[in-house]
Coordinates of C-alpha atoms in Angstrom, one line a residue:
Chain A
X30 CA -124.1 50.0 28.5
X31 CA -121.9 51.2 25.7
X32 CA -124.9 51.5 23.4
X33 CA -126.6 53.7 26.0
X34 CA -123.6 56.0 26.3
X35 CA -123.2 56.2 22.5
X36 CA -126.8 57.0 22.1
X37 CA -126.6 59.8 24.6
X38 CA -123.4 61.1 23.0
X39 CA -125.1 61.2 19.6
X40 CA -127.9 63.3 21.0
X41 CA -125.4 65.8 22.5
X42 CA -124.6 67.8 19.3
X43 CA -128.3 68.0 18.6
X44 CA -129.0 69.7 21.9
X45 CA -126.0 72.0 21.5
X46 CA -127.3 72.9 18.0
X47 CA -130.7 73.7 19.6
X48 CA -129.0 75.9 22.1
X49 CA -127.3 77.9 19.4
X50 CA -130.8 78.3 17.8
X51 CA -132.2 79.7 21.0
X52 CA -129.3 82.1 21.5
X53 CA -129.4 83.3 18.0
X54 CA -133.2 83.9 18.1
X55 CA -132.7 85.9 21.3
X56 CA -130.0 87.9 19.6
X57 CA -132.5 88.8 16.8
X58 CA -134.4 91.0 19.2
X59 CA -131.8 93.6 18.7
X60 CA -131.5 95.7 15.5
X61 CA -128.4 95.5 13.2
X62 CA -126.8 98.6 14.7
X63 CA -127.1 97.4 18.2
X64 CA -125.9 94.0 17.1
X65 CA -122.7 95.4 15.8
X66 CA -121.7 96.6 19.2
X67 CA -121.7 93.0 20.2
X68 CA -118.9 92.3 17.8
X69 CA -116.7 95.3 17.7
X70 CA -115.0 97.4 20.4
X71 CA -117.3 100.3 21.0
X72 CA -114.5 102.9 21.2
X73 CA -113.6 101.8 17.7
X74 CA -117.2 101.9 16.6
X75 CA -117.5 105.7 17.0
X76 CA -114.4 106.5 15.0
X77 CA -115.3 104.4 12.0
X78 CA -116.6 105.9 8.8
X79 CA -120.1 104.9 7.5
X80 CA -118.5 102.8 4.7
X81 CA -116.3 101.0 7.2
X82 CA -119.4 100.3 9.4
X83 CA -121.2 98.9 6.4
X84 CA -118.2 96.7 5.7
X85 CA -118.3 95.4 9.3
X86 CA -122.0 94.8 9.1
X87 CA -121.3 92.8 6.0
X88 CA -118.5 90.9 7.7
X89 CA -120.8 89.7 10.4
X90 CA -123.6 89.3 8.0
X91 CA -126.0 91.7 9.7
X92 CA -127.7 92.7 6.5
X93 CA -128.3 89.2 5.2
X94 CA -131.4 87.1 5.3
X95 CA -132.0 85.3 8.6
X96 CA -130.8 81.9 7.5
X97 CA -127.6 83.3 6.0
X98 CA -127.0 85.3 9.1
X99 CA -127.4 82.3 11.2
X100 CA -124.9 80.3 9.2
X101 CA -122.4 83.1 9.3
X102 CA -122.9 83.4 13.0
X103 CA -122.3 79.7 13.5
X104 CA -119.1 79.9 11.5
X105 CA -117.8 82.7 13.7
X106 CA -118.8 80.7 16.7
X107 CA -116.8 77.7 15.6
X108 CA -113.8 79.9 15.0
X109 CA -114.1 81.0 18.6
X110 CA -115.1 84.5 17.5
X111 CA -117.8 85.4 20.0
X112 CA -117.4 89.1 19.6
X113 CA -116.1 91.9 21.8
X114 CA -116.7 92.0 25.5
X115 CA -117.4 95.4 27.1
X116 CA -117.1 94.0 30.6
X117 CA -113.8 92.2 29.9
X118 CA -112.4 94.8 27.5
X119 CA -111.1 92.0 25.4
X120 CA -112.6 89.4 23.1
X121 CA -115.4 87.4 24.7
X122 CA -113.7 84.0 24.5
X123 CA -110.5 85.4 26.1
X124 CA -112.5 87.1 28.8
X125 CA -114.3 83.9 29.5
X126 CA -111.2 81.8 29.6
X127 CA -109.8 84.1 32.3
X128 CA -112.9 83.7 34.4
X129 CA -113.9 80.1 34.0
X130 CA -111.2 78.6 36.4
X131 CA -112.6 80.7 39.3
X132 CA -116.1 79.5 38.8
X133 CA -115.0 75.9 38.3
X134 CA -112.9 76.0 41.4
X135 CA -115.9 77.3 43.4
X136 CA -118.3 74.8 42.0
X137 CA -115.9 71.9 42.5
X138 CA -115.1 72.9 46.1
X139 CA -118.8 73.4 46.9
X140 CA -119.8 70.0 45.5
X141 CA -118.1 68.0 48.3
X142 CA -119.6 69.7 51.3
X143 CA -123.0 69.8 49.6
X144 CA -123.2 66.1 48.9
X145 CA -121.2 65.0 52.0
X146 CA -123.0 67.0 54.6
X147 CA -126.4 66.7 52.9
X148 CA -126.3 62.9 52.9
X149 CA -124.8 62.8 56.4
X150 CA -127.7 64.9 57.8
X151 CA -130.2 62.8 55.9
X152 CA -128.9 59.5 57.2
X153 CA -128.7 60.9 60.7
X154 CA -132.3 62.1 60.6
X155 CA -133.5 58.7 59.2
X156 CA -131.7 56.7 61.9
X157 CA -133.2 58.8 64.6
X158 CA -136.6 58.9 63.1
X159 CA -139.1 61.0 65.1
X160 CA -136.5 61.8 67.8
X161 CA -135.7 65.4 68.6
X162 CA -132.7 65.4 66.3
X163 CA -134.9 64.3 63.4
X164 CA -137.4 67.1 64.1
X165 CA -134.5 69.6 64.2
X166 CA -133.1 68.4 60.9
X167 CA -136.5 68.5 59.3
X168 CA -137.1 72.0 60.3
X169 CA -133.7 72.9 58.9
X170 CA -134.6 71.2 55.7
X171 CA -137.8 73.2 55.2
X172 CA -136.5 76.6 56.4
X173 CA -133.1 76.1 54.6
X174 CA -134.9 75.4 51.3
X175 CA -136.9 78.6 51.7
X176 CA -133.9 80.8 52.3
X177 CA -133.0 82.6 49.1
X178 CA -129.3 82.2 48.5
X179 CA -128.7 85.9 47.9
X180 CA -130.3 86.8 51.2
X181 CA -128.2 84.2 52.9
X182 CA -125.1 85.4 51.2
X183 CA -125.7 88.9 52.5
X184 CA -126.0 87.5 56.0
X185 CA -122.8 85.5 55.6
X186 CA -120.9 88.6 54.4
X187 CA -122.3 90.6 57.3
X188 CA -121.5 88.1 60.0
X189 CA -118.4 86.3 58.8
X190 CA -116.6 89.2 57.2
X191 CA -117.8 92.4 58.6
X192 CA -118.3 91.2 62.2
X193 CA -115.8 88.4 62.6
X194 CA -113.4 89.1 59.8
X195 CA -112.9 85.5 58.9
X196 CA -114.0 85.1 55.3
X197 CA -113.2 88.2 53.2
X198 CA -114.8 88.7 49.8
X199 CA -112.8 88.7 46.5
X200 CA -110.6 86.1 44.9
X201 CA -107.6 86.5 47.2
X202 CA -105.7 89.1 49.2
X203 CA -103.6 91.8 47.5
X204 CA -100.3 90.3 48.6
X205 CA -101.4 86.9 47.2
X206 CA -102.5 88.5 44.0
X207 CA -99.0 89.9 43.6
X208 CA -97.3 86.5 44.0
X209 CA -99.9 84.9 41.8
X210 CA -99.2 87.3 38.9
X211 CA -95.4 87.3 39.4
X212 CA -93.4 85.5 36.6
X213 CA -91.9 82.9 38.9
X214 CA -95.4 81.5 39.7
X215 CA -96.2 78.6 37.5
X216 CA -99.8 78.3 36.3
X217 CA -100.4 74.6 35.8
X218 CA -104.1 73.9 36.3
X219 CA -105.2 77.5 36.3
X220 CA -107.3 76.8 39.4
X221 CA -105.7 79.3 41.9
X222 CA -105.8 77.2 45.0
X223 CA -104.5 74.1 43.3
X224 CA -101.7 76.0 41.6
X225 CA -100.8 77.5 45.0
X226 CA -100.3 74.0 46.3
X227 CA -98.4 72.9 43.2
X228 CA -96.1 75.8 43.7
X229 CA -95.5 74.8 47.3
X230 CA -97.1 78.0 48.6
X231 CA -99.2 76.9 51.6
X232 CA -99.9 80.5 52.7
X233 CA -101.4 81.3 49.3
X234 CA -103.5 78.1 49.4
X235 CA -104.9 79.1 52.8
X236 CA -105.6 82.6 51.6
X237 CA -107.5 81.2 48.6
X238 CA -109.6 78.9 50.9
X239 CA -110.4 81.8 53.2
X240 CA -111.8 83.7 50.3
X241 CA -113.7 80.6 49.1
X242 CA -115.3 79.8 52.4
X243 CA -118.1 82.3 52.3
X244 CA -119.2 81.5 48.8
X245 CA -119.1 77.8 49.5
X246 CA -121.1 78.2 52.6
X247 CA -123.7 80.2 50.7
X248 CA -123.9 77.8 47.9
X249 CA -124.0 74.7 50.1
X250 CA -126.7 75.9 52.5
X251 CA -129.7 75.6 50.1
X252 CA -128.5 72.2 48.8
X253 CA -127.9 70.7 52.1
X254 CA -131.6 71.1 52.8
X255 CA -132.5 69.6 49.4
X256 CA -130.1 66.6 49.5
X257 CA -130.9 65.9 53.1
X258 CA -134.6 65.6 52.6
X259 CA -134.2 63.2 49.6
X260 CA -131.7 61.1 51.5
X261 CA -133.9 61.0 54.6
X262 CA -137.1 59.9 52.8
X263 CA -135.3 57.4 50.7
X264 CA -133.4 56.0 53.7
X265 CA -136.7 55.7 55.7
X266 CA -138.1 53.7 52.8
X267 CA -135.1 51.4 52.5
X268 CA -134.9 50.8 56.3
X269 CA -138.4 49.3 56.2
X270 CA -137.3 46.7 53.5
X271 CA -137.1 43.0 54.2
X272 CA -133.4 42.7 53.5
X273 CA -132.6 45.3 56.1
X274 CA -134.7 43.3 58.6
X275 CA -132.9 40.2 57.5
X276 CA -129.5 41.8 58.0
X277 CA -130.5 42.9 61.4
X278 CA -131.9 39.5 62.3
X279 CA -128.6 37.9 61.2
X280 CA -127.1 39.9 64.1
X281 CA -125.0 42.2 61.9
X282 CA -123.6 45.3 63.5
X283 CA -126.0 48.3 63.1
X284 CA -123.3 50.3 61.5
X285 CA -122.8 47.6 58.8
X286 CA -126.5 47.5 58.2
X287 CA -126.8 51.2 57.8
X288 CA -123.7 51.7 55.7
X289 CA -123.6 48.6 53.6
X290 CA -127.2 47.5 53.2
X291 CA -129.3 50.6 53.6
X292 CA -127.3 53.6 52.5
X293 CA -126.1 52.1 49.2
X294 CA -129.6 51.4 48.1
X295 CA -130.9 54.7 49.4
X296 CA -128.4 56.6 47.3
X297 CA -130.2 55.8 44.0
X298 CA -132.9 58.4 44.3
X299 CA -130.3 60.9 45.5
X300 CA -128.4 60.5 42.2
X301 CA -131.5 61.5 40.3
X302 CA -131.5 64.9 41.8
X303 CA -127.8 65.4 41.1
X304 CA -128.8 67.0 37.7
X305 CA -131.0 69.6 39.4
X306 CA -128.1 70.2 41.8
X307 CA -125.6 70.8 39.1
X308 CA -127.9 73.4 37.5
X309 CA -128.5 74.9 40.9
X310 CA -124.8 75.1 41.8
X311 CA -123.9 76.7 38.4
X312 CA -126.7 79.3 38.6
X313 CA -125.8 79.8 42.2
X314 CA -122.4 81.0 41.2
X315 CA -124.0 84.1 39.5
X316 CA -125.4 85.3 42.8
X317 CA -122.6 84.2 45.0
X318 CA -119.9 85.7 42.8
X319 CA -121.8 88.9 42.5
X320 CA -122.2 89.2 46.3
X321 CA -118.6 88.1 47.1
X322 CA -116.9 90.0 44.3
X323 CA -115.2 87.0 42.7
X324 CA -114.1 87.4 39.1
X325 CA -115.7 84.3 37.7
X326 CA -118.3 83.5 35.0
X327 CA -121.2 84.3 37.3
X328 CA -120.2 87.9 38.1
X329 CA -119.2 88.2 34.4
X330 CA -122.8 87.4 33.5
X331 CA -124.3 89.7 36.1
X332 CA -122.0 92.6 34.9
X333 CA -122.7 91.9 31.3
X334 CA -126.4 92.2 32.0
X335 CA -126.0 95.4 34.0
X336 CA -123.8 97.0 31.2
X337 CA -125.9 95.7 28.3
X338 CA -123.0 93.8 27.0
X339 CA -124.8 91.4 24.7
X340 CA -121.8 89.6 23.3
X341 CA -120.6 88.5 26.7
X342 CA -124.1 87.5 27.8
X343 CA -124.5 85.2 24.9
X344 CA -121.1 83.7 25.6
X345 CA -122.2 83.1 29.1
X346 CA -125.4 81.4 28.0
X347 CA -123.4 79.1 25.7
X348 CA -121.0 78.3 28.6
X349 CA -123.6 77.6 31.2
X350 CA -125.8 75.6 28.8
X351 CA -122.9 73.4 27.7
X352 CA -121.9 72.7 31.2
X353 CA -125.5 71.8 32.0
X354 CA -125.9 69.5 29.1
X355 CA -122.5 67.7 29.7
X356 CA -123.2 67.6 33.4
X357 CA -126.5 65.9 32.8
X358 CA -124.9 63.4 30.4
X359 CA -122.3 62.4 33.0
X360 CA -125.0 62.1 35.7
X361 CA -127.2 59.9 33.5
X362 CA -124.2 57.6 32.7
X363 CA -123.3 57.4 36.4
X364 CA -126.9 56.6 37.2
X365 CA -126.9 53.8 34.6
X366 CA -123.8 52.4 36.2
X367 CA -125.3 52.6 39.8
X368 CA -128.7 51.2 38.8
X369 CA -128.6 48.5 36.1
X370 CA -132.3 48.6 35.6
X371 CA -132.1 51.9 33.9
X372 CA -129.9 50.7 31.0
X373 CA -132.7 48.7 29.4
X374 CA -135.1 51.6 28.9
Chain B
X19 CA -164.7 63.5 42.9
X20 CA -166.2 65.9 45.4
X21 CA -165.7 63.5 48.2
X22 CA -162.1 63.0 47.2
X23 CA -161.4 66.7 47.4
X24 CA -163.1 67.0 50.8
X25 CA -161.0 64.1 52.1
X26 CA -157.8 65.9 50.9
X27 CA -158.8 69.2 52.4
X28 CA -159.4 67.5 55.7
X29 CA -155.9 65.9 55.5
X30 CA -154.4 69.2 54.6
X31 CA -155.7 71.0 57.6
X32 CA -154.8 68.2 59.9
X33 CA -151.2 68.6 59.0
X34 CA -149.5 71.1 61.3
X35 CA -146.9 72.3 58.8
X36 CA -149.5 72.7 56.1
X37 CA -151.7 74.6 58.5
X38 CA -148.8 76.9 59.4
X39 CA -148.0 77.5 55.8
X40 CA -151.6 78.3 55.0
X41 CA -151.8 80.7 57.9
X42 CA -148.7 82.5 56.8
X43 CA -150.2 82.7 53.3
X44 CA -153.4 84.2 54.6
X45 CA -151.4 86.7 56.6
X46 CA -149.5 87.8 53.4
X47 CA -152.8 88.0 51.5
X48 CA -154.2 90.2 54.2
X49 CA -151.1 92.4 54.2
X50 CA -151.3 92.7 50.4
X51 CA -155.0 93.5 50.4
X52 CA -154.8 96.1 53.2
X53 CA -151.5 97.6 52.2
X54 CA -153.1 101.1 51.6
X55 CA -154.3 101.0 55.3
X56 CA -151.3 99.4 56.9
X57 CA -148.8 101.8 55.1
X58 CA -150.9 104.6 53.7
X59 CA -149.2 106.4 50.7
X60 CA -147.8 109.9 51.5
X61 CA -148.8 112.9 49.5
X62 CA -145.5 112.6 47.7
X63 CA -146.2 109.2 46.2
X64 CA -150.0 109.3 46.0
X65 CA -150.0 108.9 42.3
X66 CA -147.6 106.0 42.2
X67 CA -148.2 104.1 45.4
X68 CA -145.7 101.4 44.5
X69 CA -142.8 103.8 44.8
X70 CA -141.6 104.0 48.4
X71 CA -142.0 107.5 49.8
X72 CA -138.9 109.6 50.3
X73 CA -138.8 110.5 54.0
X74 CA -135.3 112.0 54.5
X75 CA -132.5 113.7 52.6
X76 CA -129.7 111.9 54.3
X77 CA -128.4 108.9 52.3
X78 CA -127.3 107.1 55.4
X79 CA -129.8 104.5 56.6
X80 CA -131.6 105.3 59.9
X81 CA -132.5 102.7 62.5
X82 CA -136.0 101.7 63.3
X83 CA -138.0 104.4 65.1
X84 CA -141.6 105.2 66.0
X85 CA -142.4 106.7 62.6
X86 CA -140.4 104.2 60.6
X87 CA -140.7 100.8 62.4
X88 CA -138.3 99.0 60.0
X89 CA -135.9 101.9 59.6
X90 CA -135.0 104.0 56.6
X91 CA -132.8 103.0 53.7
X92 CA -132.0 104.8 50.5
X93 CA -133.9 107.8 51.9
X94 CA -137.0 105.6 51.8
X95 CA -139.2 104.0 54.5
X96 CA -138.4 100.2 54.6
X97 CA -141.7 99.3 56.3
X98 CA -143.7 100.8 53.4
X99 CA -141.6 98.9 50.9
X100 CA -141.9 95.6 52.7
X101 CA -145.7 96.0 53.0
X102 CA -146.3 97.0 49.4
X103 CA -143.6 94.6 48.3
X104 CA -146.0 91.8 49.3
X105 CA -148.3 93.0 46.5
X106 CA -145.4 92.9 44.1
X107 CA -144.4 89.4 45.1
X108 CA -148.0 88.1 44.6
X109 CA -148.3 89.8 41.3
X110 CA -145.0 88.3 40.0
X111 CA -145.6 84.9 41.4
X112 CA -149.2 84.5 40.4
X113 CA -148.8 86.0 36.9
X114 CA -145.8 84.0 36.0
X115 CA -147.1 80.7 37.5
X116 CA -150.5 81.1 35.9
X117 CA -149.4 82.0 32.4
X118 CA -146.5 79.5 32.2
X119 CA -148.6 76.8 33.6
X120 CA -151.3 77.4 31.0
X121 CA -148.7 77.4 28.2
X122 CA -147.3 74.2 29.6
X123 CA -150.7 72.6 29.8
X124 CA -151.4 73.6 26.2
X125 CA -148.1 72.3 24.8
X126 CA -148.1 69.2 27.0
X127 CA -151.7 68.1 26.1
X128 CA -151.3 68.8 22.4
X129 CA -148.1 66.8 22.4
X130 CA -149.6 63.9 24.3
X131 CA -152.9 63.7 22.5
X132 CA -151.6 63.9 18.9
X133 CA -148.4 61.9 19.5
X134 CA -146.3 61.0 16.5
X135 CA -144.1 63.7 14.9
X136 CA -146.0 66.6 16.6
X137 CA -145.1 65.0 20.0
X138 CA -141.5 64.5 18.8
X139 CA -141.0 68.1 17.7
X140 CA -142.7 69.6 20.7
X141 CA -140.7 67.5 23.2
X142 CA -137.4 68.2 21.5
X143 CA -138.2 72.0 21.7
X144 CA -138.9 71.4 25.4
X145 CA -135.5 69.7 25.8
X146 CA -133.7 72.6 24.2
X147 CA -135.5 75.1 26.4
X148 CA -134.5 73.0 29.4
X149 CA -130.9 73.0 28.3
X150 CA -130.5 76.7 29.3
X151 CA -130.3 77.1 33.1
X152 CA -133.4 79.0 34.2
X153 CA -131.7 81.9 36.0
X154 CA -129.2 82.5 33.2
X155 CA -132.0 82.4 30.6
X156 CA -134.0 84.8 32.7
X157 CA -131.1 87.2 33.1
X158 CA -130.2 87.2 29.4
X159 CA -133.8 87.6 28.1
X160 CA -134.6 90.3 30.5
X161 CA -131.5 92.2 29.4
X162 CA -132.3 91.8 25.7
X163 CA -135.9 92.9 26.3
X164 CA -134.7 96.1 28.0
X165 CA -135.0 95.4 31.8
X166 CA -137.9 96.2 34.1
X167 CA -140.4 94.2 36.2
X168 CA -142.6 93.3 33.2
X169 CA -139.6 92.1 31.2
X170 CA -138.6 89.9 34.1
X171 CA -142.0 88.3 34.1
X172 CA -142.0 87.8 30.3
X173 CA -138.5 86.2 30.5
X174 CA -139.6 83.9 33.4
X175 CA -142.7 82.8 31.5
X176 CA -140.7 82.1 28.3
X177 CA -138.4 79.7 30.2
X178 CA -140.9 78.5 32.8
X179 CA -143.4 76.2 31.0
X180 CA -141.4 73.1 30.3
X181 CA -141.9 71.3 33.6
X182 CA -145.6 71.6 33.4
X183 CA -145.6 70.5 29.7
X184 CA -143.6 67.3 30.5
X185 CA -145.7 66.5 33.6
X186 CA -149.1 66.9 31.9
X187 CA -147.9 65.0 28.8
X188 CA -146.9 62.0 30.9
X189 CA -150.2 62.1 32.8
X190 CA -152.3 62.3 29.7
X191 CA -150.4 59.5 28.0
X192 CA -151.3 57.4 31.0
X193 CA -154.9 58.5 31.1
X194 CA -155.4 58.2 27.3
X195 CA -156.0 54.5 27.5
X196 CA -158.5 54.7 30.3
X197 CA -162.0 53.4 29.7
X198 CA -163.7 56.8 30.1
X199 CA -161.6 58.4 27.5
X200 CA -162.2 55.6 25.0
X201 CA -165.9 55.8 25.8
X202 CA -165.9 59.5 25.2
X203 CA -164.2 58.9 21.9
X204 CA -166.7 56.2 20.9
X205 CA -169.7 58.5 21.4
X206 CA -168.0 61.1 19.2
X207 CA -166.8 63.8 21.6
X208 CA -164.4 66.1 19.7
X209 CA -160.6 66.1 20.5
X210 CA -160.5 69.5 22.3
X211 CA -163.6 68.4 24.2
X212 CA -161.9 65.2 25.4
X213 CA -158.8 67.1 26.5
X214 CA -160.7 69.9 28.3
X215 CA -163.6 67.9 29.7
X216 CA -162.1 64.6 30.5
X217 CA -158.3 64.4 30.4
X218 CA -157.4 67.7 32.1
X219 CA -159.7 67.5 35.1
X220 CA -158.4 64.0 35.9
X221 CA -154.7 64.9 35.5
X222 CA -154.6 68.5 36.8
X223 CA -153.9 67.9 40.5
X224 CA -150.2 67.2 40.2
X225 CA -149.9 70.3 38.0
X226 CA -151.5 72.4 40.7
X227 CA -149.1 71.0 43.3
X228 CA -146.2 71.7 41.0
X229 CA -147.4 75.2 40.5
X230 CA -147.7 75.9 44.2
X231 CA -144.2 74.5 44.8
X232 CA -142.8 76.7 42.1
X233 CA -144.3 80.0 43.4
X234 CA -141.5 80.3 46.0
X235 CA -138.6 79.8 43.7
X236 CA -140.2 82.1 41.0
X237 CA -140.4 84.9 43.5
X238 CA -136.8 84.3 44.5
X239 CA -135.7 84.4 40.9
X240 CA -137.5 87.7 40.3
X241 CA -136.0 89.1 43.5
X242 CA -132.5 88.0 42.3
X243 CA -133.0 89.9 39.0
X244 CA -134.2 93.0 40.9
X245 CA -131.2 92.5 43.3
X246 CA -128.9 92.5 40.3
X247 CA -130.5 95.7 39.1
X248 CA -132.4 94.2 36.1
X249 CA -135.9 94.1 37.5
X250 CA -137.7 96.7 39.6
X251 CA -136.2 100.2 39.6
X252 CA -134.6 101.6 42.7
X253 CA -137.2 102.9 45.1
X254 CA -139.9 100.5 43.9
X255 CA -141.6 98.4 46.6
X256 CA -139.9 95.1 45.7
X257 CA -138.0 93.0 48.3
X258 CA -135.2 92.3 45.9
X259 CA -134.8 96.0 44.9
X260 CA -134.7 97.0 48.6
X261 CA -132.0 94.4 49.2
X262 CA -130.1 95.7 46.2
X263 CA -129.8 99.0 48.0
X264 CA -129.0 97.6 51.4
X265 CA -126.1 95.8 49.9
X266 CA -124.1 99.0 49.9
X267 CA -124.4 99.2 53.7
X268 CA -123.8 95.6 54.5
X269 CA -120.3 96.1 55.9
X270 CA -121.6 98.4 58.6
X271 CA -119.5 101.3 60.0
X272 CA -116.1 101.5 61.7
X273 CA -116.3 99.4 64.9
X274 CA -120.0 98.7 64.4
X275 CA -120.2 95.8 61.9
X276 CA -123.9 95.3 62.4
X277 CA -124.9 98.9 62.4
X278 CA -127.3 98.7 59.5
X279 CA -128.7 95.2 60.2
X280 CA -132.3 96.4 59.7
X281 CA -131.7 97.1 56.0
X282 CA -131.3 93.4 55.3
X283 CA -133.2 91.7 58.2
X284 CA -136.7 93.1 57.5
X285 CA -137.0 92.7 53.7
X286 CA -135.0 89.4 54.0
X287 CA -137.3 88.0 56.6
X288 CA -140.4 88.9 54.5
X289 CA -138.9 87.0 51.6
X290 CA -138.0 83.9 53.6
X291 CA -141.5 83.8 55.2
X292 CA -143.2 84.2 51.9
X293 CA -141.2 81.5 50.2
X294 CA -141.6 79.3 53.3
X295 CA -145.4 79.7 53.2
X296 CA -145.6 78.5 49.6
X297 CA -143.1 75.7 50.1
X298 CA -145.1 74.4 53.2
X299 CA -148.4 74.5 51.3
X300 CA -146.8 72.8 48.3
X301 CA -145.1 70.2 50.4
X302 CA -148.2 69.3 52.3
X303 CA -150.3 69.0 49.1
X304 CA -147.5 66.8 47.6
X305 CA -147.4 64.6 50.7
X306 CA -151.2 64.0 50.5
X307 CA -150.9 63.1 46.9
X308 CA -147.7 61.1 47.0
X309 CA -146.9 59.9 50.5
X310 CA -143.6 58.3 49.6
X311 CA -141.7 61.6 49.7
X312 CA -143.1 62.7 53.1
X313 CA -140.7 64.6 55.3

């Protein structure tokens, strides 16, 4: 087990190195002058003398040979110098650090309803195989999976905000924003809703949740369909197994058979799609944050693309790829813990 | 082989959801083919039929009427955009799927056939491309290339071949040891000959299924990029671009929250049905091929 984890950990820097290669090659599609705008505040750029500009190009190694340029770029990257963000009007790293908590909060909150409800629906359908409820859930699985999340998000906004007024867009209400930025408010985890609880402000916490509800619903919808169909087919397969029949023959309560014997074994295929789900949730934040006006990494990415802010875009790629690679690693390790057979290969 | 395909076709058309998906697909093909008759271009956009004609000068959307059955949004006729958008969706989906699948086939089969360090290098490159989330990669590459529908397609192809490459590599590695391949080798058939004539035909079916299942999500990704303003320009017959415009009207008017419902419902429904059609067809094919995952 340890050997497996160590091997995976050793591969991690290699993949991260590969990602920097991809990002750097994409960056090379721009000329030196355009590249400079990715490093320096553009207001400053216009005022600089040509000699100063050359000096800056030199500093960021824009006139060098490709390999030298790459090494200089990597060095800056390691120092945390990702360049100047047009969108954030501050250095890219700082801008990202301000936004990451909002995205993490959203993804973490979405994870529980996605997995919980998805599995619950899948189990429900498999127990009532070929009954009306099963047909209903199956139709939901197919239609839900075909519903693009940005279209669904627009509907959520229209119905739950505009019509009913329940789930407003944005991070939080204006009054909450004022409390949140006041000096007496302690930022402990930097996740707004958790900090609200830690500061004993239940009203603030509720306000954060209200603003999170729409995005979470939009993110979950698609993945409910996905998780439920995997759970359902895997449950159906397990329920046909001999040991389930034995458990039933022993006279065990049906609840125990389902929960202890069937469900546990049926969960193994579900963990294999967790990787796809993490990618999906993270990419989903781009759309959801753009639609619901949340100031997280997703909207940052979308804005950076719209404003041709290359430095921020590349920062975003690095962020999302790192999350993806680490997420996949955690899932693989979890998978090895759940299913001992995998460790040997 | 022939008999096998016939049996599969029979199974396909006996499956109600497969049949429904196929019917939907036929419907969309017909709409795309007969777009010039269903929504004839106006004199104002005769030379660029993919631009939705401007029908009014008021920027406020107008509800469905006799002349404009889906309403008017962004001064343009939504019905026209939805009909011609079908062509755009097919163009994006088919182009990206076809080219990225071919690239994947090429890389996967080279990797599997040669093995050794060629395989190692190609597969590590594949891993690295897989390490960037598809949507993020598409957004960034499209922006770097300079936005537009063609750039969107290039970006999606660049980051869309890895799944096929892995799939075909695995299949060929399995088939490589089969008798017929060894026999072909023994009688001196060249390497490309073996791949093209023997290995690919026997391992291609899962790739076709995978491609048909990807069509839906590719069209969604392209629409997201247009929705974010990186793909099709405003006024272009593209479902994502229409939705990008309707976004400004989503909150309705004072006291009438759902006043502009038609700006989302019609292009949105077209997208959902299009994706649904491909997913149903892909699912049914997969079920026939691999009954374990049947839903």
